[in-house]
XYZ file of C-alpha atoms in Angstrom:
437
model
C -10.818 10.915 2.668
C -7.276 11.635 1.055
C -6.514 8.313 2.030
C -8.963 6.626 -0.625
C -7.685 9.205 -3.337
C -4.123 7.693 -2.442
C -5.119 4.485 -2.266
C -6.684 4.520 -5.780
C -4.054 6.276 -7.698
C -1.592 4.021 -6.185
C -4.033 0.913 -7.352
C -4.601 2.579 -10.654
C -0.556 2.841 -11.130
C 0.129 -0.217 -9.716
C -2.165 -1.871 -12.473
C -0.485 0.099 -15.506
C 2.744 -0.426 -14.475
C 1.831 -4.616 -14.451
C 0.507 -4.472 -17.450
C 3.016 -2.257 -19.238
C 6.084 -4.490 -17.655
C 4.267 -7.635 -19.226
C 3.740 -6.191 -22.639
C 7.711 -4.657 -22.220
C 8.467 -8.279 -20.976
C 6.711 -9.852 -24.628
C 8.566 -7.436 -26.549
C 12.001 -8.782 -24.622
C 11.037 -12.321 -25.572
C 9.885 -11.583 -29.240
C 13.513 -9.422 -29.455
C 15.098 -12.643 -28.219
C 13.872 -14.661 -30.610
C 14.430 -12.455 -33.426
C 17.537 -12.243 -32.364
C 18.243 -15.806 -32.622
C 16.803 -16.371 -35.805
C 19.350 -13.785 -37.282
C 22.083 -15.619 -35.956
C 20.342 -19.086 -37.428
C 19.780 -17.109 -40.713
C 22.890 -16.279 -41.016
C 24.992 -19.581 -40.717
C 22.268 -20.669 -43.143
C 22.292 -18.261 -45.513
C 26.713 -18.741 -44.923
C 26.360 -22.080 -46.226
C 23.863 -21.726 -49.406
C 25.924 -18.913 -50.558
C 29.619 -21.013 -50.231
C 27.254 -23.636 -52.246
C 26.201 -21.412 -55.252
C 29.445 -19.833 -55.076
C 31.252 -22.408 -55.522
C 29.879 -23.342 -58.583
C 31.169 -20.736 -60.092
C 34.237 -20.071 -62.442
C 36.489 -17.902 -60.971
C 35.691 -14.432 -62.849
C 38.667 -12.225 -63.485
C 39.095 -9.333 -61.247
C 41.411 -7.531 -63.450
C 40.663 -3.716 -62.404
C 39.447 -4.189 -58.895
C 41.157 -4.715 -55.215
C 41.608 -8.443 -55.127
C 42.013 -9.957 -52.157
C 45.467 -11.255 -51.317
C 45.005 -14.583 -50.628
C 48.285 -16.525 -49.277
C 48.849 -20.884 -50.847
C 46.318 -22.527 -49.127
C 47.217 -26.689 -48.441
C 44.707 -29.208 -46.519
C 46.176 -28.745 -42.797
C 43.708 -30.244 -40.700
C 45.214 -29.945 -37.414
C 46.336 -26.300 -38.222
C 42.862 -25.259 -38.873
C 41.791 -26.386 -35.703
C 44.178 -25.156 -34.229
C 42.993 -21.160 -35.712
C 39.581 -22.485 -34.461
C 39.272 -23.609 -31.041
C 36.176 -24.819 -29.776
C 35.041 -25.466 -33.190
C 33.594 -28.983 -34.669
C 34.718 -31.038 -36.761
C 31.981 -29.924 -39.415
C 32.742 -26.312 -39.095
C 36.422 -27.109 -39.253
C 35.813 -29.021 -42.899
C 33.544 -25.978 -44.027
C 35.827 -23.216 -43.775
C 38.775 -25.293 -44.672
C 36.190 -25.428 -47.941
C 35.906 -21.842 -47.983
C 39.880 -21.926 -47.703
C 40.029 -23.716 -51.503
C 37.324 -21.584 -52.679
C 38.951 -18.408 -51.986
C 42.383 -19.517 -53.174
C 40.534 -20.154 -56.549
C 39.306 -16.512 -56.499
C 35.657 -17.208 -55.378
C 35.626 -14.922 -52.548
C 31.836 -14.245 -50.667
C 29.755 -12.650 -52.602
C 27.710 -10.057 -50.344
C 24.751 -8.968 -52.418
C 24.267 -12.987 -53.263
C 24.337 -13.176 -49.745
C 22.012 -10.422 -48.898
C 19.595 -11.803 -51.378
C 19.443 -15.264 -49.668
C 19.325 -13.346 -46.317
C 16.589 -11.337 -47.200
C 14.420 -14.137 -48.453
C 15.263 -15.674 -45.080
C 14.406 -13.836 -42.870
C 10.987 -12.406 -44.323
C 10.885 -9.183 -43.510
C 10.479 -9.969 -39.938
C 13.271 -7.295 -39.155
C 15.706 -4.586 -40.448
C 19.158 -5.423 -40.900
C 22.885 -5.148 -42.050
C 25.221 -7.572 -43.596
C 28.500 -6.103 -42.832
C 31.884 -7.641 -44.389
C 35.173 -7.020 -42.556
C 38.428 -7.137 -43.376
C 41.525 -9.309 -41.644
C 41.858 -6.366 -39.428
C 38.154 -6.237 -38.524
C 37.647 -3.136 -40.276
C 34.201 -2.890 -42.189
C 35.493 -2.913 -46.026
C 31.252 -3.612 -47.685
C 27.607 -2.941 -46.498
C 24.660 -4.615 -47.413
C 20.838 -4.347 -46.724
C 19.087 -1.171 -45.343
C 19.287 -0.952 -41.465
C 21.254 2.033 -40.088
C 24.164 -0.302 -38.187
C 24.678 2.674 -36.073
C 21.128 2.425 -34.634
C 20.819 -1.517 -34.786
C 19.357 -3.080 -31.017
C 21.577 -6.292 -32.393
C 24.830 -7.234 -33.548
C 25.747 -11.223 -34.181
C 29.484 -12.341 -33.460
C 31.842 -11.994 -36.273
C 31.694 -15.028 -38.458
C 34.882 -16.231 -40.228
C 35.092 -16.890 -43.870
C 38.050 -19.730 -43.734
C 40.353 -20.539 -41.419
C 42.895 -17.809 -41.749
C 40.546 -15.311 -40.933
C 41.210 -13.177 -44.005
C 37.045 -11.722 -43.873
C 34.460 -11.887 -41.449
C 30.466 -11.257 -41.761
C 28.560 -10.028 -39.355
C 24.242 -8.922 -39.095
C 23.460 -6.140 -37.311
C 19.595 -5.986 -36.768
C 16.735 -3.354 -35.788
C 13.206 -4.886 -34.833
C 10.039 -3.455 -36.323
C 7.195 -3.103 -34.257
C 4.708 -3.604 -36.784
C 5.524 -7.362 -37.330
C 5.467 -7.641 -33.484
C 2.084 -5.902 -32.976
C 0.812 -8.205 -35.838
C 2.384 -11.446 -34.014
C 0.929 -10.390 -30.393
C -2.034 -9.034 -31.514
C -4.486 -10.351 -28.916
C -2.460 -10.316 -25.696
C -1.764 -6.848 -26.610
C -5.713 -6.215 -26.789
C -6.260 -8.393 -23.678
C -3.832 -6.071 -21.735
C -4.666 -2.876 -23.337
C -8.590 -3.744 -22.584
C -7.526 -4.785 -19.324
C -5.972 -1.982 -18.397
C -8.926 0.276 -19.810
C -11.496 -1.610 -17.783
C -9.452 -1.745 -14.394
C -8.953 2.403 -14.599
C -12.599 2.925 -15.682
C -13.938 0.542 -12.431
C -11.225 2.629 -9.906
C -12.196 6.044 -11.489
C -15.627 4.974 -10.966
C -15.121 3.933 -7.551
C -13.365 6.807 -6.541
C -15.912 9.260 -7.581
C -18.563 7.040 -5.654
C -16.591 7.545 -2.948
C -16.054 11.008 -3.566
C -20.055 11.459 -4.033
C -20.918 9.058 -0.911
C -18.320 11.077 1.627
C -19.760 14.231 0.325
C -23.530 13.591 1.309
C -21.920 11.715 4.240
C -20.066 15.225 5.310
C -23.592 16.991 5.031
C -25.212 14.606 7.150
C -22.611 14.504 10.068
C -22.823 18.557 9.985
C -26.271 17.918 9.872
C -26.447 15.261 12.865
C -23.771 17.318 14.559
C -25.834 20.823 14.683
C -28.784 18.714 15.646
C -27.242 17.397 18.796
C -25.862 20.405 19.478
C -29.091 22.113 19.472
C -30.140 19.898 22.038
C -28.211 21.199 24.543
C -29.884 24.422 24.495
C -33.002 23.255 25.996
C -31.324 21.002 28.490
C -29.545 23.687 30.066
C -32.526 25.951 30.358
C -34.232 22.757 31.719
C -31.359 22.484 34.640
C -31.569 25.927 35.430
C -34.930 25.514 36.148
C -34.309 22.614 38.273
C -31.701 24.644 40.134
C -34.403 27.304 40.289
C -37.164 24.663 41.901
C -34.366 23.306 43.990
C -33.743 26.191 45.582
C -37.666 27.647 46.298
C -39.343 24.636 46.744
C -39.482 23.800 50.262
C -40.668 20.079 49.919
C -38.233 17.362 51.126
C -39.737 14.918 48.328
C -40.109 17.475 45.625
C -36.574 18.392 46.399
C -35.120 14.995 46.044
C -37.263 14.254 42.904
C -35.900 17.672 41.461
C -32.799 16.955 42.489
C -32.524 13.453 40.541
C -34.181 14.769 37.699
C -30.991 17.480 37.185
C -28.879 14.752 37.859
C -30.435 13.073 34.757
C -30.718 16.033 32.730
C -26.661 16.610 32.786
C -25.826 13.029 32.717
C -27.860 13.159 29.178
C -26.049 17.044 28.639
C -22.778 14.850 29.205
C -23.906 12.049 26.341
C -24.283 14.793 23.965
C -20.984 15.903 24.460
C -20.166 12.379 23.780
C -21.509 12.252 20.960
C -19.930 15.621 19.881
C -15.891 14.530 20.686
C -16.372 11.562 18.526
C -17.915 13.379 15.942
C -15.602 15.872 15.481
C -12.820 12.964 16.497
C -11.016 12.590 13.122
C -11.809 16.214 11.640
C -9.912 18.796 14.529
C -8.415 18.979 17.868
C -9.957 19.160 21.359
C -9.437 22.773 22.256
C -8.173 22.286 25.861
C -9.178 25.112 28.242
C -6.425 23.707 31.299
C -6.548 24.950 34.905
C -5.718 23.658 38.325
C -8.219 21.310 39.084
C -8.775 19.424 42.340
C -8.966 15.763 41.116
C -10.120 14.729 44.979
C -13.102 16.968 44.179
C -13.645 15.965 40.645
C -14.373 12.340 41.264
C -16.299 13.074 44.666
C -18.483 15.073 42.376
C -18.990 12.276 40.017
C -19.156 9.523 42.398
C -22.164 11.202 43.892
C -24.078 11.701 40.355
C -23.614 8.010 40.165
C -24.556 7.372 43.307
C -27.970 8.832 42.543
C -27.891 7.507 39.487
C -27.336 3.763 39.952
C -29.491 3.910 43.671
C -31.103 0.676 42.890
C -27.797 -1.339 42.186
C -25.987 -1.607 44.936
C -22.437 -0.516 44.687
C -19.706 1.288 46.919
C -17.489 3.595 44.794
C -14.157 3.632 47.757
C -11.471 7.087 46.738
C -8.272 7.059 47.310
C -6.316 8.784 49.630
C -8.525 10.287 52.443
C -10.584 13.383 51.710
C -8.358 16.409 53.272
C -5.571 15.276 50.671
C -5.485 17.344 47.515
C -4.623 16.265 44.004
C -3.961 19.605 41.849
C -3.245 19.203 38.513
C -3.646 21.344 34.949
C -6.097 19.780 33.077
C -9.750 20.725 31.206
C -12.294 20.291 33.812
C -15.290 19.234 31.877
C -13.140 16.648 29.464
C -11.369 15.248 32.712
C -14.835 14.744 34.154
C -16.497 13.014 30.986
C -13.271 10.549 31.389
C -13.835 9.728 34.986
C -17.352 9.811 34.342
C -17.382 6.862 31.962
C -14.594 4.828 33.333
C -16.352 4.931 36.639
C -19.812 4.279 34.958
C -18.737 1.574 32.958
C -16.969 0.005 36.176
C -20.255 -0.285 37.600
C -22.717 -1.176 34.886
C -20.937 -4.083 34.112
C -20.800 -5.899 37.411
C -23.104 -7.718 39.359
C -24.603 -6.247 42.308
C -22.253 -5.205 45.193
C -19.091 -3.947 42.944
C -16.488 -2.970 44.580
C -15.056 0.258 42.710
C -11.882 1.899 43.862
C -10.626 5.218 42.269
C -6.785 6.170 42.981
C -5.172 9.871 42.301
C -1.943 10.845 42.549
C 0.231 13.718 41.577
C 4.047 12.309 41.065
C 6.730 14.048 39.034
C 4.860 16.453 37.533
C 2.362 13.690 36.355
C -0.875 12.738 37.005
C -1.760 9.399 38.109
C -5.274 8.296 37.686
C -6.829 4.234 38.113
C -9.911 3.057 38.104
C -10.287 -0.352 39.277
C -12.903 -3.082 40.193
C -14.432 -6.620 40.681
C -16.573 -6.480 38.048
C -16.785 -9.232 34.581
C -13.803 -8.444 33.620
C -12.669 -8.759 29.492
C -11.018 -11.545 28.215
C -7.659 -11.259 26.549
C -8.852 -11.103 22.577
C -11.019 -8.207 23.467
C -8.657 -5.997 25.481
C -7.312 -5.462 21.952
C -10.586 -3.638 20.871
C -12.254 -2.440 23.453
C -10.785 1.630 22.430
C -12.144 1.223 19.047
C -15.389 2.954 18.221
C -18.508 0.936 18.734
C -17.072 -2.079 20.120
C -18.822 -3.680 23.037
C -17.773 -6.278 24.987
C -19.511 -9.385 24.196
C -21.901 -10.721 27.381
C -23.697 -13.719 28.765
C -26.800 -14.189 26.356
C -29.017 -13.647 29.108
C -27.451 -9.937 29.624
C -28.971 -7.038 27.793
C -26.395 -4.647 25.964
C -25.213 -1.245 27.863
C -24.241 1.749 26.132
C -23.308 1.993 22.806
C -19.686 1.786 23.028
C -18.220 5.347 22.218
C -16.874 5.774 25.985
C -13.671 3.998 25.960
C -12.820 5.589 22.755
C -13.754 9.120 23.859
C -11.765 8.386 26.993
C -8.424 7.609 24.854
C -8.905 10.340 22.511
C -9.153 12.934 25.405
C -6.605 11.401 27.375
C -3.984 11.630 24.630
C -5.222 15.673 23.778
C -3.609 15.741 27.063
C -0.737 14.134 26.094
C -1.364 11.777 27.842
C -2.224 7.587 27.967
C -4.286 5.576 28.877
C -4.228 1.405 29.799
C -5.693 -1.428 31.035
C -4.982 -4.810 32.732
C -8.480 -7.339 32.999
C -9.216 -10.801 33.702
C -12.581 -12.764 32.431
C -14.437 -12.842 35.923
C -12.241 -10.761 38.476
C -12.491 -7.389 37.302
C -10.688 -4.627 35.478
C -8.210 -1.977 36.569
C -7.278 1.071 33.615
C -4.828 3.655 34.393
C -4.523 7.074 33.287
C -0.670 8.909 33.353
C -1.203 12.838 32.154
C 1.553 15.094 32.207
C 0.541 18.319 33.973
């Protein structure tokens, strides 16, 4: 169950974070393009102020620090050569601004800021800054804090002998940018809201759902447990009835009948392991265990069991050889029990099964092979998952229900074990079972 809560937090995080790196990606682009427009604004502005400027009579600046401005003369090539990189245009324009200067009509920065300000619109915050030949910051115009602007613009020269610079420094104002991306910051927003809302909603379904689901696997679980109650009372009566009845016939028919009555005790313990499967541990109760004797014991229920088919069930080695190894008795039999079984209910009539035990380096060696269908190679893949079966000829009725491969692997590897398998579509099947012990 944690897995879904994981799963849906990560989903529900995942989606945010998409959504809030698109809107952070629109606010990058709407930045960039503020930021150009400052930078067009400016050069703009640059040139309607030089032309009102220079309009102008030179006013007398008697009183104040007047700019010391050296003879200026038309030098073409010098000017470019003070601005490389620079058009012709640009050249002629602050050669322009040279003359204008030398007749006293330095920049004006509030006529400047004024033309700025109309502009630019309001779309952002900002600074006009004028520096001096050294690049020091001599006036300040407009209202943005330079010290917390998100832009600066190069310095722009005012001439060619680079006696002042201007520069903008800018801050963007959300408010113009929430008003310009208005609906694809609603569409994300909603989009957002909506996605959480359907994976909060789904988790708690799930939440609710594995809940009742919990009850009715306790539920299911004590039920089949109960069952077992009765079953072994009913087997100790058979062993009762076995014992005083004197009968040949009766014996045999008690005899099968106790067979049947543990083979069904054994299915509910099935059922139990992969209940419990994915919630807790096998508790292993290990002890020396005569594997020789352990599949004689089982080959016989079967024999009784599957009379009518004919079969031949062929252990290996001979009989006075014993296999001794530490494993849980009843789990180890459940395993042999269904590999065997399952060997013989799907085969025709006349299988050949051969069971091999050995003991070798402190390992257990276990293989049940025969001559049976066979699986073809896409379904080896999933034939340990729960509930998979083997798909048959159409004219072959479904066995089991298939929980007995998967219980198999799941005990097996309580033991520490593993289990394989090697099979080929019409000559039979051979899995192996390695358990330390």
């Amino acid at each position: 169950m944690k897995k879904f809560y994981y799963i849906t937090c990560i989903a529900t995080l995942a989606i945010i974070g998409l959504q809030l790196f698109y809107i952070h990606s629109l606010y990058v682009n709407y930045c960039s393009v503020l930021h150009q427009k400052a930078e067009e604004a400016l050069v703009l502005s640059l040139d309607k102020e030089f032309s009102l400027r220079k309009g102008k009579r030179p006013s007398d600046k008697s009183g104040e620090a007047v700019l010391q401005i050296e003879s200026f003369h038309l030098d073409l090539d010098g000017a470019r050569d003070r601005m490389p990189g620079a058009s012709t245009g640009d050249v002629l324009q602050q050669i322009r601004q040279d003359f204008a200067m030398e007749r006293g009509l330095t920049l004006e920065l509030s006529l400047l800021d004024s033309i700025y300000s109309s502009a630019i619109k309001g779309l952002f915050d900002y600074s006009l800054i004028l520096y001096d030949r050294n690049k020091q910051p001599v006036e300040v115009a407009g209202a943005a804090d330079t010290l917390s602007a998100d832009f600066s613009s190069v310095l722009h020269p005012i001439g060619t002998h680079g006696y002042q610079y201007i520069q903008v420094k800018t801050s963007v104002l959300l408010s113009p940018f929430i008003r310009e991306e208005a609906w694809a910051l609603f569409l994300s927003v909603a989009f957002m809201a909506i996605a959480c809302i359907t994976l909060l909603f789904q988790f708690i379904v799930i939440r609710r759902k594995t809940r009742l689901l919990n009850k009715q696997e306790e539920s299911v679980n004590g039920t089949i447990h109960d069952l077992k109650a009765p079953l072994n009372s009913a087997i100790t009566v058979m062993s009762y009835l076995a014992m005083t009845v004197k009968e040949q016939s009766v014996q045999e028919i008690v005899r099968l009948s106790s067979q049947n009555l543990k083979h069904l005790v054994s299915n509910i313990d099935s059922l139990l392991i992969m209940a419990r499967r994915n919630r807790k541990k096998l508790v292993l109760n290990r002890t020396e265990v005569n594997i020789r004797t352990l599949v004689e014991q089982v080959k016989t229920e079967l024999d009784i069991l599957y009379q009518e088919k004919p079969h031949q069930i062929i252990i290996v080695p001979p009989a006075d050889t014993p296999i001794l190894a530490y494993v849980d008795y009843m789990y180890m039999e459940n395993v042999l029990r269904n590999l065997m079984e399952n060997a013989i209910k799907y085969a025709d009539d006349n299988v050949k099964v051969t069971v091999d035990a050995t003991v070798d380096n402190h390992s257990l060696h276990l293989s049940v092979s025969d001559n049976g269908w066979g699986i073809s190679p896409s379904d080896l893949k999933k034939i340990f998952e729960p509930f998979f079966q083997v798909p048959q000829e159409h004219n072959l009725p479904k066995k089991g229900y298939g929980i007995g491969l998967t219980q198999a692997k799941y005990i097996v590897e309580e033991h520490g074990g593993r289990i394989g398998v090697q099979s080929e579509r019409r000559k039979g099947s051979c899995f192996t079972i390695i358990i330390p012990c």
